[in-house]
Coordinates of C-alpha atoms and ligand atoms in Angstrom, one line a residue:
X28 CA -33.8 -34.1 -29.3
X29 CA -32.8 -31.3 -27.0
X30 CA -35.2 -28.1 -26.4
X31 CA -34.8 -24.7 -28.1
X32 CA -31.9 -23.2 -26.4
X33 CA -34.3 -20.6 -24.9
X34 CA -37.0 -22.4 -23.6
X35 CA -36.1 -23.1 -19.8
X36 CA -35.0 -19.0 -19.8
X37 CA -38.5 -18.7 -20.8
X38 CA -40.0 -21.1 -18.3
X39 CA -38.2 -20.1 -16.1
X40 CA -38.6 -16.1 -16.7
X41 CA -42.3 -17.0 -16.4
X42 CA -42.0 -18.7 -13.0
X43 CA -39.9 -15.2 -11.7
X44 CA -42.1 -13.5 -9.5
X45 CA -42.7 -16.8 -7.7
X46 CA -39.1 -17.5 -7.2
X47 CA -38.9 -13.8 -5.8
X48 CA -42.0 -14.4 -3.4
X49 CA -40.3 -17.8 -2.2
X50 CA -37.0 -16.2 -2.0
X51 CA -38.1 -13.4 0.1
X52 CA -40.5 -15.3 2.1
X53 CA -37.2 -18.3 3.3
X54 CA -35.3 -14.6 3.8
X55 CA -37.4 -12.9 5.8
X56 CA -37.7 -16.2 8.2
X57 CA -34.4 -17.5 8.8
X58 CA -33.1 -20.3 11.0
X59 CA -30.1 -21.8 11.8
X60 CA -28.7 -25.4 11.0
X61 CA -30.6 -28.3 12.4
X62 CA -33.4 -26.1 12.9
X63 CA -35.2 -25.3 9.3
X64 CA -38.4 -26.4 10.8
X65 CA -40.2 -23.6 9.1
X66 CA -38.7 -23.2 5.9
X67 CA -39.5 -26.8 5.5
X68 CA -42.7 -27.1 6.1
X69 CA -43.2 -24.1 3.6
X70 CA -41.3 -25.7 1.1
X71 CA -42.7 -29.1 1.8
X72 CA -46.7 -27.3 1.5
X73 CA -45.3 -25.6 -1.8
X74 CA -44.2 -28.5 -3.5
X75 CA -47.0 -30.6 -2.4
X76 CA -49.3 -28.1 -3.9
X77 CA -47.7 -28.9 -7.5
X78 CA -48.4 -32.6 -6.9
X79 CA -44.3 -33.7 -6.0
X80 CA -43.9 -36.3 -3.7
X81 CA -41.8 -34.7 -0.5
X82 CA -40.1 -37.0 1.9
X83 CA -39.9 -35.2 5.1
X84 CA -37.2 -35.5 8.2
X85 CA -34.3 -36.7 6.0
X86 CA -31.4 -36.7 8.5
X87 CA -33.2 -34.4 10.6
X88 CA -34.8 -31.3 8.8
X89 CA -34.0 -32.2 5.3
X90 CA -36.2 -32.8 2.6
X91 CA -36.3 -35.0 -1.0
X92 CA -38.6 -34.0 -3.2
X93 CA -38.9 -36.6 -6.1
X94 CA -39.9 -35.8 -9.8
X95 CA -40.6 -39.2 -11.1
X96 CA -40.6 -39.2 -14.8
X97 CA -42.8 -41.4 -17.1
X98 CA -40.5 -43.6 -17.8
X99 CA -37.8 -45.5 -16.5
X100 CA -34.1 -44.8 -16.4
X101 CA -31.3 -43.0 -14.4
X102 CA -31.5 -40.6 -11.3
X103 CA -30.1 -37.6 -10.7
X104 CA -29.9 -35.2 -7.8
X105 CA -29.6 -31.4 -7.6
X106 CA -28.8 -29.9 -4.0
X107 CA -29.6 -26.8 -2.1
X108 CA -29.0 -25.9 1.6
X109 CA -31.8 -24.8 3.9
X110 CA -29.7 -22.9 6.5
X111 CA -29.1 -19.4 8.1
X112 CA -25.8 -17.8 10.1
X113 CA -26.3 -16.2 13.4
X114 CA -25.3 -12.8 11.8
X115 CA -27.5 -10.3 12.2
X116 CA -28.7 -8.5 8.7
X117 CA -28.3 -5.1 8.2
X118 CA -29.3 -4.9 4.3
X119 CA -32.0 -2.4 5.2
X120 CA -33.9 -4.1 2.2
X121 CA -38.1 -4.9 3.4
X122 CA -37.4 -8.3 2.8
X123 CA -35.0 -8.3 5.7
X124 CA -35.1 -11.0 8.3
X125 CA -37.6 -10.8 11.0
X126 CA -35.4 -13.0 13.3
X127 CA -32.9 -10.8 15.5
X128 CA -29.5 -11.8 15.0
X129 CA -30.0 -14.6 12.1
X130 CA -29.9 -13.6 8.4
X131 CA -29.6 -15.9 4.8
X132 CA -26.2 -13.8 4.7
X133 CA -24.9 -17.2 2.2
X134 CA -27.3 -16.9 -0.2
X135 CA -29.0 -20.3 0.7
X136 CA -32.5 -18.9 0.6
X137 CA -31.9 -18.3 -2.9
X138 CA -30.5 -21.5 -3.3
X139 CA -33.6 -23.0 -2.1
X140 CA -35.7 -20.9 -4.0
X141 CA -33.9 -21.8 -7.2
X142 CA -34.3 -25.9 -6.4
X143 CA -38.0 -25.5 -5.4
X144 CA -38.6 -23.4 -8.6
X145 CA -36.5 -26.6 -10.8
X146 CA -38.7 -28.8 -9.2
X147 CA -41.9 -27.2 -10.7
X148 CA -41.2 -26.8 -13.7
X149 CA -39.3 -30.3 -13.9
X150 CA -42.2 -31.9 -12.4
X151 CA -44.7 -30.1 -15.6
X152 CA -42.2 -32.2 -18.1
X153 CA -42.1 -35.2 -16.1
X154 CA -44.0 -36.8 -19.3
X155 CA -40.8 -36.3 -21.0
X156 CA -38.1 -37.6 -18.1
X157 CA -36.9 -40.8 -18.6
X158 CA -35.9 -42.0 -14.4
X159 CA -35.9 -39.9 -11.6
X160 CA -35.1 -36.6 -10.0
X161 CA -34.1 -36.1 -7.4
X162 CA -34.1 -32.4 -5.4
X163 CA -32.5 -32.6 -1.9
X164 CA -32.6 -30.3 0.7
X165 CA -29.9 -30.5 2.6
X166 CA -29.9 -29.1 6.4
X167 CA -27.1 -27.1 8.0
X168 CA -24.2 -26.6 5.7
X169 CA -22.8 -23.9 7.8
X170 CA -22.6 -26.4 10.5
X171 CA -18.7 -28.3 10.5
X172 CA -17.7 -30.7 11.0
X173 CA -20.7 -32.9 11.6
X174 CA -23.0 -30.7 8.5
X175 CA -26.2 -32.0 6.9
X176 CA -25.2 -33.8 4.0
X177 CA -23.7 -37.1 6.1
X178 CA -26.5 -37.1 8.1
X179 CA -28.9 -37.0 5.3
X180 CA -26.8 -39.7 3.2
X181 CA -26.8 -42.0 6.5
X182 CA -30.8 -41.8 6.4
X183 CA -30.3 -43.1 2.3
X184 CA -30.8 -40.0 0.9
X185 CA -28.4 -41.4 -2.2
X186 CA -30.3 -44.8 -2.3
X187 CA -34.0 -45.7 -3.4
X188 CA -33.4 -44.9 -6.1
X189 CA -29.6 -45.2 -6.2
X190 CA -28.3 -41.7 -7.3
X191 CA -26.3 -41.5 -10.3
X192 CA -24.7 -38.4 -10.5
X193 CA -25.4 -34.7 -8.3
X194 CA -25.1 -31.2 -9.0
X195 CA -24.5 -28.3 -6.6
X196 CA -24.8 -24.5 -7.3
X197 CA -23.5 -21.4 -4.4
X198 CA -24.1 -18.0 -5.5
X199 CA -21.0 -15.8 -5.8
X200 CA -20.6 -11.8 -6.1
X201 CA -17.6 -12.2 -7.9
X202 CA -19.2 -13.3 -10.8
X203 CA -22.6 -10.7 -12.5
X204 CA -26.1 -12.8 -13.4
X205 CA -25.5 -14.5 -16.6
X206 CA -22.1 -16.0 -15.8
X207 CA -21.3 -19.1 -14.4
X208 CA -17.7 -20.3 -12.5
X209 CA -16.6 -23.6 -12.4
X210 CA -13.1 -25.2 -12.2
X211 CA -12.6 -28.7 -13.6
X212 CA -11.3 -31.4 -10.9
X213 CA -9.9 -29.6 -7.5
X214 CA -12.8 -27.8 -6.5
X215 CA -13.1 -26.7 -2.7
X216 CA -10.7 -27.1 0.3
X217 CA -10.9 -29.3 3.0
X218 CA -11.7 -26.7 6.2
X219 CA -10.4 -28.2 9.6
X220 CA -10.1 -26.5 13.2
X221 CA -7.7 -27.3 15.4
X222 CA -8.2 -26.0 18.9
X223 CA -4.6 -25.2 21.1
X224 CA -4.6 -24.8 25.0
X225 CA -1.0 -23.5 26.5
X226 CA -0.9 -24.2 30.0
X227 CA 1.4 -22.6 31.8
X228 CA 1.8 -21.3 35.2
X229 CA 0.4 -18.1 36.8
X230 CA 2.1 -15.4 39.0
X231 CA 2.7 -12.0 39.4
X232 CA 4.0 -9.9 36.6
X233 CA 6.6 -8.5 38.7
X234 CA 8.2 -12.2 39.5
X235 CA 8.3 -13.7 35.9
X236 CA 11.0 -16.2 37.1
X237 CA 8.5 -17.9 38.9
X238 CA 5.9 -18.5 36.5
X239 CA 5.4 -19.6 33.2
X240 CA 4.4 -17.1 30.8
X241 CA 1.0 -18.3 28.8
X242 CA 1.2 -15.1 26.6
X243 CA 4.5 -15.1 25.9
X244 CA 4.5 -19.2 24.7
X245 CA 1.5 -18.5 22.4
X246 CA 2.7 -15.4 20.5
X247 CA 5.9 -17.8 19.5
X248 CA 3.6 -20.7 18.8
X249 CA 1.5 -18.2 16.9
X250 CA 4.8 -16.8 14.3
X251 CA 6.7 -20.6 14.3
X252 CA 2.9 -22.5 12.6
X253 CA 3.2 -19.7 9.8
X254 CA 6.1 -21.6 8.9
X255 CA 4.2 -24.8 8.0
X256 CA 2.9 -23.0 5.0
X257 CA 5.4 -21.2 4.1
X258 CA 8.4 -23.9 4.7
X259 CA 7.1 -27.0 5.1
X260 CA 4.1 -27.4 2.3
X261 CA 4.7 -27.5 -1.4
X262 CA 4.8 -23.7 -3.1
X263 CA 2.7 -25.6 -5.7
X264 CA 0.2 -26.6 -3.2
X265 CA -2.6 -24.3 -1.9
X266 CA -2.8 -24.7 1.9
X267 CA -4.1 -21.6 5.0
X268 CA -3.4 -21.6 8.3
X269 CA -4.9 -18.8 9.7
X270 CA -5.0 -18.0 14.0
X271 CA -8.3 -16.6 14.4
X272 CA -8.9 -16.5 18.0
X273 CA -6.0 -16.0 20.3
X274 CA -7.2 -15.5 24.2
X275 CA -5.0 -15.1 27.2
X276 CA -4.7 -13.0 30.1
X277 CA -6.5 -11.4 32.9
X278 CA -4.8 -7.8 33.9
X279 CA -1.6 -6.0 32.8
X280 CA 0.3 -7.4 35.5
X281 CA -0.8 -10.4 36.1
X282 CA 0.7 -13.5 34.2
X283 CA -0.9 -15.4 32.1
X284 CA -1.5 -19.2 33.1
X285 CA -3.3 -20.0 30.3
X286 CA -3.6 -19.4 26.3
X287 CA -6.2 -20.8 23.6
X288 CA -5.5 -20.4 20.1
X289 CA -8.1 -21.5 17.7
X290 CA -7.2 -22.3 13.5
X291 CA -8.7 -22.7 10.6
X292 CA -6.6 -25.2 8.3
X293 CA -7.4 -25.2 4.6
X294 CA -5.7 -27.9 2.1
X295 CA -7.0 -29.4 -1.0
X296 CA -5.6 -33.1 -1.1
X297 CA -5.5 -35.3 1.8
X298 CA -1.9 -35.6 2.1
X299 CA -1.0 -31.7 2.4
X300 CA -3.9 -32.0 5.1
X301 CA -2.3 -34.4 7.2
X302 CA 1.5 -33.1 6.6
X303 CA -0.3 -29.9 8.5
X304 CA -2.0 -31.7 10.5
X305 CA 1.5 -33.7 12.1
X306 CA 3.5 -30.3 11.6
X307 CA 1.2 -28.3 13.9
X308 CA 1.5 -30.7 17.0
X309 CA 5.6 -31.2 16.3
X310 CA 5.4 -27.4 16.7
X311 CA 3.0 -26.6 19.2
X312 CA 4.4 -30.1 21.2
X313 CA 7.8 -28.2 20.5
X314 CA 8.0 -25.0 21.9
X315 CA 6.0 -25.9 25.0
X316 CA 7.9 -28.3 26.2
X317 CA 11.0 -25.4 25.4
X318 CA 9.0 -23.3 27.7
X319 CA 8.6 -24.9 30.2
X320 CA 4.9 -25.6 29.4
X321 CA 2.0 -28.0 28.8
X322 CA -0.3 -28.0 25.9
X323 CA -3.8 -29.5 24.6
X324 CA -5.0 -29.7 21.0
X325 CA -7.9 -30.7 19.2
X326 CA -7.8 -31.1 15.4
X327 CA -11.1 -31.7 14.3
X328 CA -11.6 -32.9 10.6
X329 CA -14.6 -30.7 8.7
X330 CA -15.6 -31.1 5.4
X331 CA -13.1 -33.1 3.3
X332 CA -11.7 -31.6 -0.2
X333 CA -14.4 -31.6 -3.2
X334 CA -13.7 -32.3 -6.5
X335 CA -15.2 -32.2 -9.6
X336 CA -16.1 -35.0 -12.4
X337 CA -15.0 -34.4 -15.6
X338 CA -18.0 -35.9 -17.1
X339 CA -20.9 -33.6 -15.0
X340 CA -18.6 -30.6 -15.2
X341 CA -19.2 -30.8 -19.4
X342 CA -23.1 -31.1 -18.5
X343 CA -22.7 -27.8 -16.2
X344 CA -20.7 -26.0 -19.2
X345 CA -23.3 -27.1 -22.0
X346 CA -25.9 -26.5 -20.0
X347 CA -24.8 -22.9 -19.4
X348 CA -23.7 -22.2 -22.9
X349 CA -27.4 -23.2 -23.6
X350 CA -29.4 -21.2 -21.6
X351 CA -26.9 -17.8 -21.4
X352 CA -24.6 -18.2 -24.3
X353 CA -21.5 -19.3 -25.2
X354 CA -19.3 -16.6 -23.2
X355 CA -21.0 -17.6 -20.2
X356 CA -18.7 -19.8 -18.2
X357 CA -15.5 -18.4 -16.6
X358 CA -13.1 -21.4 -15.7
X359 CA -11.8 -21.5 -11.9
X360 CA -8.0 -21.8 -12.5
X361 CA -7.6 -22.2 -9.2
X362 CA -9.7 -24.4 -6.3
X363 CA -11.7 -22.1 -3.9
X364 CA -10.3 -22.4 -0.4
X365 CA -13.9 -22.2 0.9
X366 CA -15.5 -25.5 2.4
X367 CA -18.3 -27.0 1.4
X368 CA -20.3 -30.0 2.8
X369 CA -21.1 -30.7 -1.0
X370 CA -18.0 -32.4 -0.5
X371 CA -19.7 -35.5 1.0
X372 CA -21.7 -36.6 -1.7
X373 CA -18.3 -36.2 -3.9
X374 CA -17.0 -38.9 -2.0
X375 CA -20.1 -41.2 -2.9
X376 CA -21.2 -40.6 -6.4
X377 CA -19.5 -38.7 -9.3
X378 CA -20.8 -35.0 -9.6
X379 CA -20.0 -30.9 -10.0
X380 CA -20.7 -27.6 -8.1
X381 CA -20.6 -24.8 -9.9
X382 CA -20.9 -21.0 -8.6
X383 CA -23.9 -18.6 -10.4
X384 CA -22.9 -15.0 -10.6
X385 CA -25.5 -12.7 -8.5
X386 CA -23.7 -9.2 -8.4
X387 CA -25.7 -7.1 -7.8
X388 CA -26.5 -4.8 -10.8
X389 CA -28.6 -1.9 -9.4
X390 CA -25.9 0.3 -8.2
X391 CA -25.9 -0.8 -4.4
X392 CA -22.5 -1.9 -2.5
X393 CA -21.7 -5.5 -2.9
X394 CA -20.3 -7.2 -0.1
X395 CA -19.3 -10.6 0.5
X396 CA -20.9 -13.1 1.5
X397 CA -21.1 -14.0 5.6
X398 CA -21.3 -10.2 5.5
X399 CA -25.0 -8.6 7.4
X400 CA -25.2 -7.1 3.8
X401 CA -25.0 -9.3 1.7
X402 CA -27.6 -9.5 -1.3
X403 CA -28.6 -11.3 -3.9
X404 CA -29.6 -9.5 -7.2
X405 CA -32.3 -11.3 -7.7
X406 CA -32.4 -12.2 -11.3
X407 CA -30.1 -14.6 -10.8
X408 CA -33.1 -17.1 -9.8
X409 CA -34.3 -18.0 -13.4
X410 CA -30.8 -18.4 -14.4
X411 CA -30.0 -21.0 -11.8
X412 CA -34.1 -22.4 -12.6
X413 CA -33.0 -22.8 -16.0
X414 CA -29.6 -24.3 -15.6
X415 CA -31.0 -26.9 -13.8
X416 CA -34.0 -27.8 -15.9
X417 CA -31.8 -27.6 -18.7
X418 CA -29.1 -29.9 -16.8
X419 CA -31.4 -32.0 -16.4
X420 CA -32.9 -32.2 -19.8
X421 CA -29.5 -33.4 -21.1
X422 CA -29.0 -36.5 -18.3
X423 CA -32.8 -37.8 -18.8
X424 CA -35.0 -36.1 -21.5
X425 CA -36.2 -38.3 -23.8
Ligands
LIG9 ZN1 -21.7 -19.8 4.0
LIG10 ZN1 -23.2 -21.0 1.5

């Protein structure tokens, strides 16, 4: 029989002003991917304290800790991410990260908070779980193409138990505390880069018949792969290409030998991704040689498109309706374009990601997140505790 509908917003209420201390203490102490030394080995002491067995080093710096119940049965995992963005904070708040030039701007130290907290109070009612728990995490999110979660699963983080099904949570400002997002199937882009070098040939900008113009190639390679999206993919399908970086040039009359253009290339099913992935080179291969110049490119794959499981997405939307209430859940029509390194463990084992609102509520400016303010209001972390518990109440509670 399932719990009162308020009783993990109660645990979890009651566990607040440790989620707060945790959160705070992973914010003020940053680090970037592959290098969460620090947060965990305070994670690792925390949860050791409340008797949960922590496997250290997983695929570098990531951690498992297991709730193992009482009796047996199935195992589920629930993910956060452990890492930092070289951004450097400016959210003026005391919290605020010591480390110059690295901030939580993501929201992953809330994240982490929110998993260590689940892991607490999961590992109090491990009397009443029937198989295995398990909380992972995950190292370096923000760090494509290689991220933390394939390392991780090549060290077995999905075997030993075998995992059955996984659920992943990001914070979002679009939605307030109380409200969950979540879109069934399509849920998050695949995020590639693809790295163009124009080589032309150098001279001086008074004799442009006897060079070849670097500028003057990129700027039409730059306007002809904005017709990829625009002619060349489906209108039905989401796809980005986007220029981000665009270098060239030395002085104002001096001409350019070389050019680097670097892309982000969002697309949500693997076909779309390779159509731009072929288009790009026809184009860039294209208008060089029409030039008169050379070119290099490096496409380099990130993380792949996620989707959600029916089956775990209906667990996220009763759990939610649970703990806040029936009006809770705001279906994601459409797929993010975002990337996420979630992704992986889609391709292994059915599972769902869901976003937790955290606008803030307290009358300060919200920014986005990846932004030096960004903050979370920080009552989101006994909605996400609860969530979880009660998540996991549903898949193992007997
Ligand atoms: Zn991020
Ligand atoms: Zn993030």
């Amino acid at each position: 029989m399932l719990l009162k509908t308020n009783y993990w917003r109660q645990q979890a209420m009651e566990l607040s002003e440790q989620l707060v201390q945790m959160r705070r203490h992973i914010h003020k102490y940053p680090e970037l991917g592959y290098r969460e030394v620090e947060t965990a080995r305070y994670l690792t002491d925390l949860l050791r304290e409340e008797g949960i067995e922590v496997l250290e080093k997983v695929g570098g710096t990531g951690l498992v800790a297991t709730i193992i119940g009482a009796a047996p049965g199935r195992t589920i995992a629930l993910r956060a991410d452990l890492d930092a963005l070289p951004i450097h904070e400016k959210t003026g708040k005391p919290y605020a990260s010591c480390i110059s030039g690295i901030s939580h701007a993501c929201g992953h130290d809330a994240h982490s908070a929110m998993l260590a907290g689940t892991a607490i109070l999961l590992q109090r009612h491990r009397r009443r779980i029937a198989g295995t728990v398990k909380c992972i995490f995950q190292p370096a999110e923000e760090c494509p193409p290689l991220g933390g979660v394939r390392p991780m699963i090549e060290d077995g983080v999905l075997d030993n138990p075998q995992v059955d099904a996984i659920y992943g949570l990001h914070v979002t400002a679009d939605l307030p505390v109380g409200m969950i997002g979540i879109a069934s199937g399509q849920a998050m882009a695949a995020s590639d880069r693809v790295e163009i070098k124009i080589v032309g040939s150098g001279g001086h900008g008074s004799a442009p018949q006897q060079a070849v113009d670097a500028v003057l190639v990129a700027a039409h390679t730059v306007v002809a792969l904005q017709s990829i999206v625009s002619r060349n993919t489906s209108p039905h399908q989401a796809a980005v290409l986007g220029v981000g970086v665009l270098k060239a040039g030395y002085r104002y009359n001096v001409i350019a030998d070389t050019a680097l253009l670097d892309c982000t290339v969002r697309t949500l099913d693997i076909h779309t991704r390779q159509l731009m992935q072929d288009r790009i080179e026809q184009i860039v291969e294209g208008i060089t040689k029409a030039m008169g110049a050379r070119y290099e490119m490096r496409y380099v794959a990130g993380y792949p498109p996620a989707a959600n499981c029916q089956e775990q997405v209906n667990q996220v939307v009763q759990a939610s309706e649970a703990t806040l209430g029936s009006e809770s859940v705001t279906w994601f029509e459409r797929p993010s374009l975002t990337g996420e390194d979630f992704a992986h463990f889609l391709e292994h084992i059915p599972g769902a990601f869901f976003w937790l609102g955290s606008r803030l509520s307290d009358g300060r400016k919200q920014h986005p997140v990846h932004h030096p303010g960004f903050d979370v209001d920080e009552d989101v972390l006994p909605v996400g505790v609860a969530i979880y518990c009660r998540l996991i109440e549903q898949e193992l509670f007997r």
